[in-house]
Amino acid sequence: MSTLHAIIFDLDGVITDTAEYHYHAWQRLADEEGLTFDREANERCRGVTRRDSLMVVLGGRPESEERLQDMMARKQSYYEALLDQIGPADLLPGVADLLDQLDAAAIPYAIASASKNAPAVCARLGLSLIHI
Ligand code: GL1
């Protein structure tokens, strides 16, 4: 039997359901921009950066750098407004117990995320992780 040395978790949609908030924020931006976007398209935003997610939302529509920056900032503001409501109760079912068991067994764990919001989300969830 192999020994578990450490665990690396993704954050959005694994530790907490922020993937849903990202979706709503991108959907709002897409609606404002008259772009076709839905949950299926959102699947291609999972695990990719904000800029690459915006490229998915734009679906090949060319935009100036200034407009790209503006759209990323708008999506971020919509996402931050949704984040206001989350706290430690928003860990997905089983996550708190699993992390407690890992702590008890002295098995180290980390969160790896493409999201620049990850440290702020972890803080809101009450996870005290070292941010690298
Ligand atoms: C970025 C994207 C999201 C999503 C996450 C991955 O987050 O905006 O669409 O792909 O990364 O967890 P953020 O904007 O928080 O850096």
PDB file of C-alpha atoms and ligand atoms in Angstrom:
ATOM      1  CA  MET A   1       0.000   0.000   0.000  1.00  0.00           C
ATOM      2  CA  SER A   2       1.346   3.441  -0.888  1.00  0.00           C
ATOM      3  CA  THR A   3       1.854   6.081   1.780  1.00  0.00           C
ATOM      4  CA  LEU A   4       0.169   9.450   1.497  1.00  0.00           C
ATOM      5  CA  HIS A   5       2.910  12.074   1.843  1.00  0.00           C
ATOM      6  CA  ALA A   6       1.005  15.257   1.044  1.00  0.00           C
ATOM      7  CA  ILE A   7      -2.073  16.551  -0.748  1.00  0.00           C
ATOM      8  CA  ILE A   8      -2.492  19.454  -3.154  1.00  0.00           C
ATOM      9  CA  PHE A   9      -6.058  20.670  -3.581  1.00  0.00           C
ATOM     10  CA  ASP A  10      -7.570  22.951  -6.175  1.00  0.00           C
ATOM     11  CA  LEU A  11      -9.686  25.691  -4.606  1.00  0.00           C
ATOM     12  CA  ASP A  12     -12.602  26.832  -6.758  1.00  0.00           C
ATOM     13  CA  GLY A  13     -15.182  24.063  -6.864  1.00  0.00           C
ATOM     14  CA  VAL A  14     -13.096  21.706  -4.695  1.00  0.00           C
ATOM     15  CA  ILE A  15     -12.645  23.394  -1.317  1.00  0.00           C
ATOM     16  CA  THR A  16     -15.537  25.802  -1.754  1.00  0.00           C
ATOM     17  CA  ASP A  17     -18.080  26.574  -4.421  1.00  0.00           C
ATOM     18  CA  THR A  18     -16.551  29.818  -5.695  1.00  0.00           C
ATOM     19  CA  ALA A  19     -16.582  28.266  -9.181  1.00  0.00           C
ATOM     20  CA  GLU A  20     -20.283  29.158  -9.153  1.00  0.00           C
ATOM     21  CA  TYR A  21     -19.501  32.796  -8.253  1.00  0.00           C
ATOM     22  CA  HIS A  22     -16.892  32.994 -11.006  1.00  0.00           C
ATOM     23  CA  TYR A  23     -19.524  31.715 -13.402  1.00  0.00           C
ATOM     24  CA  HIS A  24     -22.099  34.322 -12.360  1.00  0.00           C
ATOM     25  CA  ALA A  25     -19.532  37.132 -12.599  1.00  0.00           C
ATOM     26  CA  TRP A  26     -18.416  36.057 -16.095  1.00  0.00           C
ATOM     27  CA  GLN A  27     -22.048  35.589 -17.143  1.00  0.00           C
ATOM     28  CA  ARG A  28     -22.910  39.127 -16.023  1.00  0.00           C
ATOM     29  CA  LEU A  29     -19.990  40.531 -17.989  1.00  0.00           C
ATOM     30  CA  ALA A  30     -20.936  38.484 -21.048  1.00  0.00           C
ATOM     31  CA  ASP A  31     -24.551  39.679 -20.844  1.00  0.00           C
ATOM     32  CA  GLU A  32     -23.430  43.299 -20.633  1.00  0.00           C
ATOM     33  CA  GLU A  33     -21.179  42.789 -23.622  1.00  0.00           C
ATOM     34  CA  GLY A  34     -23.819  41.003 -25.691  1.00  0.00           C
ATOM     35  CA  LEU A  35     -21.722  37.837 -25.778  1.00  0.00           C
ATOM     36  CA  THR A  36     -23.062  34.303 -25.823  1.00  0.00           C
ATOM     37  CA  PHE A  37     -21.879  32.530 -22.689  1.00  0.00           C
ATOM     38  CA  ASP A  38     -23.347  29.678 -20.676  1.00  0.00           C
ATOM     39  CA  ARG A  39     -22.407  26.976 -18.187  1.00  0.00           C
ATOM     40  CA  GLU A  40     -20.955  24.809 -20.922  1.00  0.00           C
ATOM     41  CA  ALA A  41     -18.606  27.604 -22.045  1.00  0.00           C
ATOM     42  CA  ASN A  42     -17.792  28.291 -18.391  1.00  0.00           C
ATOM     43  CA  GLU A  43     -16.372  24.773 -18.070  1.00  0.00           C
ATOM     44  CA  ARG A  44     -13.477  25.974 -20.236  1.00  0.00           C
ATOM     45  CA  CYS A  45     -12.695  28.670 -17.630  1.00  0.00           C
ATOM     46  CA  ARG A  46     -12.020  26.141 -14.891  1.00  0.00           C
ATOM     47  CA  GLY A  47      -8.409  26.182 -13.764  1.00  0.00           C
ATOM     48  CA  VAL A  48      -7.327  28.884 -16.164  1.00  0.00           C
ATOM     49  CA  THR A  49      -6.268  32.452 -15.459  1.00  0.00           C
ATOM     50  CA  ARG A  50      -8.523  35.485 -15.437  1.00  0.00           C
ATOM     51  CA  ARG A  51      -7.166  36.669 -18.773  1.00  0.00           C
ATOM     52  CA  ASP A  52      -7.531  33.266 -20.419  1.00  0.00           C
ATOM     53  CA  SER A  53     -11.047  32.992 -18.999  1.00  0.00           C
ATOM     54  CA  LEU A  54     -11.853  36.335 -20.598  1.00  0.00           C
ATOM     55  CA  MET A  55     -10.597  34.968 -23.925  1.00  0.00           C
ATOM     56  CA  VAL A  56     -13.086  32.097 -23.549  1.00  0.00           C
ATOM     57  CA  VAL A  57     -15.879  34.586 -22.798  1.00  0.00           C
ATOM     58  CA  LEU A  58     -14.947  36.730 -25.808  1.00  0.00           C
ATOM     59  CA  GLY A  59     -14.931  33.670 -28.051  1.00  0.00           C
ATOM     60  CA  GLY A  60     -12.425  35.209 -30.452  1.00  0.00           C
ATOM     61  CA  ARG A  61     -13.907  38.732 -30.535  1.00  0.00           C
ATOM     62  CA  PRO A  62     -10.980  41.126 -30.843  1.00  0.00           C
ATOM     63  CA  GLU A  63     -10.635  43.846 -28.202  1.00  0.00           C
ATOM     64  CA  SER A  64      -8.050  46.505 -27.341  1.00  0.00           C
ATOM     65  CA  GLU A  65      -5.829  45.981 -24.296  1.00  0.00           C
ATOM     66  CA  GLU A  66      -7.636  48.848 -22.584  1.00  0.00           C
ATOM     67  CA  ARG A  67     -10.996  47.129 -23.063  1.00  0.00           C
ATOM     68  CA  LEU A  68      -9.564  43.782 -21.893  1.00  0.00           C
ATOM     69  CA  GLN A  69      -8.328  45.438 -18.700  1.00  0.00           C
ATOM     70  CA  ASP A  70     -11.686  47.127 -18.185  1.00  0.00           C
ATOM     71  CA  MET A  71     -13.605  43.878 -18.643  1.00  0.00           C
ATOM     72  CA  MET A  72     -11.322  41.954 -16.254  1.00  0.00           C
ATOM     73  CA  ALA A  73     -11.750  44.717 -13.660  1.00  0.00           C
ATOM     74  CA  ARG A  74     -15.522  44.629 -14.047  1.00  0.00           C
ATOM     75  CA  LYS A  75     -15.674  40.846 -13.688  1.00  0.00           C
ATOM     76  CA  GLN A  76     -13.456  41.131 -10.619  1.00  0.00           C
ATOM     77  CA  SER A  77     -15.777  43.691  -9.022  1.00  0.00           C
ATOM     78  CA  TYR A  78     -18.808  41.437  -9.626  1.00  0.00           C
ATOM     79  CA  TYR A  79     -16.912  38.483  -8.168  1.00  0.00           C
ATOM     80  CA  GLU A  80     -15.790  40.453  -5.102  1.00  0.00           C
ATOM     81  CA  ALA A  81     -19.377  41.489  -4.411  1.00  0.00           C
ATOM     82  CA  LEU A  82     -20.394  37.803  -4.419  1.00  0.00           C
ATOM     83  CA  LEU A  83     -17.445  36.897  -2.182  1.00  0.00           C
ATOM     84  CA  ASP A  84     -18.734  39.261   0.490  1.00  0.00           C
ATOM     85  CA  GLN A  85     -21.209  36.591   1.568  1.00  0.00           C
ATOM     86  CA  ILE A  86     -18.800  33.684   2.124  1.00  0.00           C
ATOM     87  CA  GLY A  87     -17.314  32.482   5.396  1.00  0.00           C
ATOM     88  CA  PRO A  88     -16.136  29.299   7.146  1.00  0.00           C
ATOM     89  CA  ALA A  89     -19.568  27.688   6.684  1.00  0.00           C
ATOM     90  CA  ASP A  90     -18.953  27.679   2.938  1.00  0.00           C
ATOM     91  CA  LEU A  91     -16.366  24.922   2.922  1.00  0.00           C
ATOM     92  CA  LEU A  92     -17.880  22.164   0.763  1.00  0.00           C
ATOM     93  CA  PRO A  93     -19.285  19.139   2.650  1.00  0.00           C
ATOM     94  CA  GLY A  94     -16.560  16.945   4.117  1.00  0.00           C
ATOM     95  CA  VAL A  95     -13.733  19.435   3.581  1.00  0.00           C
ATOM     96  CA  ALA A  96     -13.441  20.611   7.203  1.00  0.00           C
ATOM     97  CA  ASP A  97     -13.425  17.004   8.465  1.00  0.00           C
ATOM     98  CA  LEU A  98     -10.852  15.965   5.880  1.00  0.00           C
ATOM     99  CA  LEU A  99      -8.532  18.865   6.758  1.00  0.00           C
ATOM    100  CA  ASP A 100      -8.916  18.050  10.472  1.00  0.00           C
ATOM    101  CA  GLN A 101      -7.956  14.423   9.749  1.00  0.00           C
ATOM    102  CA  LEU A 102      -4.933  15.521   7.728  1.00  0.00           C
ATOM    103  CA  ASP A 103      -3.860  17.834  10.564  1.00  0.00           C
ATOM    104  CA  ALA A 104      -4.265  14.992  13.078  1.00  0.00           C
ATOM    105  CA  ALA A 105      -2.198  12.652  10.884  1.00  0.00           C
ATOM    106  CA  ALA A 106       0.418  15.389  10.287  1.00  0.00           C
ATOM    107  CA  ILE A 107      -0.063  15.045   6.524  1.00  0.00           C
ATOM    108  CA  PRO A 108       0.780  18.387   4.919  1.00  0.00           C
ATOM    109  CA  TYR A 109      -1.531  19.945   2.367  1.00  0.00           C
ATOM    110  CA  ALA A 110      -1.565  22.936   0.084  1.00  0.00           C
ATOM    111  CA  ILE A 111      -3.947  24.707  -2.228  1.00  0.00           C
ATOM    112  CA  ALA A 112      -2.850  25.434  -5.779  1.00  0.00           C
ATOM    113  CA  SER A 113      -5.077  27.783  -7.746  1.00  0.00           C
ATOM    114  CA  ALA A 114      -4.948  29.827 -10.933  1.00  0.00           C
ATOM    115  CA  SER A 115      -7.057  32.417  -9.117  1.00  0.00           C
ATOM    116  CA  LYS A 116      -5.466  35.630  -7.865  1.00  0.00           C
ATOM    117  CA  ASN A 117      -8.321  35.748  -5.370  1.00  0.00           C
ATOM    118  CA  ALA A 118      -7.246  32.467  -3.754  1.00  0.00           C
ATOM    119  CA  PRO A 119      -5.493  34.003  -0.698  1.00  0.00           C
ATOM    120  CA  ALA A 120      -8.502  36.236   0.025  1.00  0.00           C
ATOM    121  CA  VAL A 121     -10.915  33.321  -0.393  1.00  0.00           C
ATOM    122  CA  CYS A 122      -8.861  31.114   1.948  1.00  0.00           C
ATOM    123  CA  ALA A 123      -8.804  33.905   4.532  1.00  0.00           C
ATOM    124  CA  ARG A 124     -12.583  34.252   4.343  1.00  0.00           C
ATOM    125  CA  LEU A 125     -12.957  30.483   4.768  1.00  0.00           C
ATOM    126  CA  GLY A 126     -10.789  30.586   7.887  1.00  0.00           C
ATOM    127  CA  LEU A 127      -7.991  28.553   6.301  1.00  0.00           C
ATOM    128  CA  SER A 128      -4.668  29.788   7.573  1.00  0.00           C
ATOM    129  CA  LEU A 129      -2.310  28.791   4.784  1.00  0.00           C
ATOM    130  CA  ILE A 130       1.049  30.239   3.880  1.00  0.00           C
ATOM    131  CA  HIS A 131       0.693  32.125   0.577  1.00  0.00           C
ATOM    132  CA  ILE A 132       3.543  31.513  -1.854  1.00  0.00           C
TER     133      ILE A 132
HETATM  134  C1  GL1 B   1      -9.446  33.014 -12.364  1.00  0.00           C
HETATM  135  C2  GL1 B   1     -10.588  33.166 -13.400  1.00  0.00           C
HETATM  136  C3  GL1 B   1     -11.709  32.216 -13.166  1.00  0.00           C
HETATM  137  C4  GL1 B   1     -11.221  30.804 -12.827  1.00  0.00           C
HETATM  138  C5  GL1 B   1     -10.189  30.839 -11.731  1.00  0.00           C
HETATM  139  C6  GL1 B   1      -9.616  29.453 -11.482  1.00  0.00           C
HETATM  140  O1  GL1 B   1      -9.759  33.611 -11.199  1.00  0.00           O
HETATM  141  O2  GL1 B   1     -11.155  34.456 -13.364  1.00  0.00           O
HETATM  142  O3  GL1 B   1     -12.520  32.180 -14.319  1.00  0.00           O
HETATM  143  O4  GL1 B   1     -10.709  30.206 -13.966  1.00  0.00           O
HETATM  144  O5  GL1 B   1      -9.137  31.673 -12.063  1.00  0.00           O
HETATM  145  O6  GL1 B   1      -9.705  29.074 -10.183  1.00  0.00           O
HETATM  146  P1  GL1 B   1      -9.321  35.073 -10.674  1.00  0.00           P
HETATM  147  O7  GL1 B   1     -10.032  36.038 -11.544  1.00  0.00           O
HETATM  148  O8  GL1 B   1      -9.825  34.978  -9.285  1.00  0.00           O
HETATM  149  O9  GL1 B   1      -7.824  35.216 -10.740  1.00  0.00           O
END
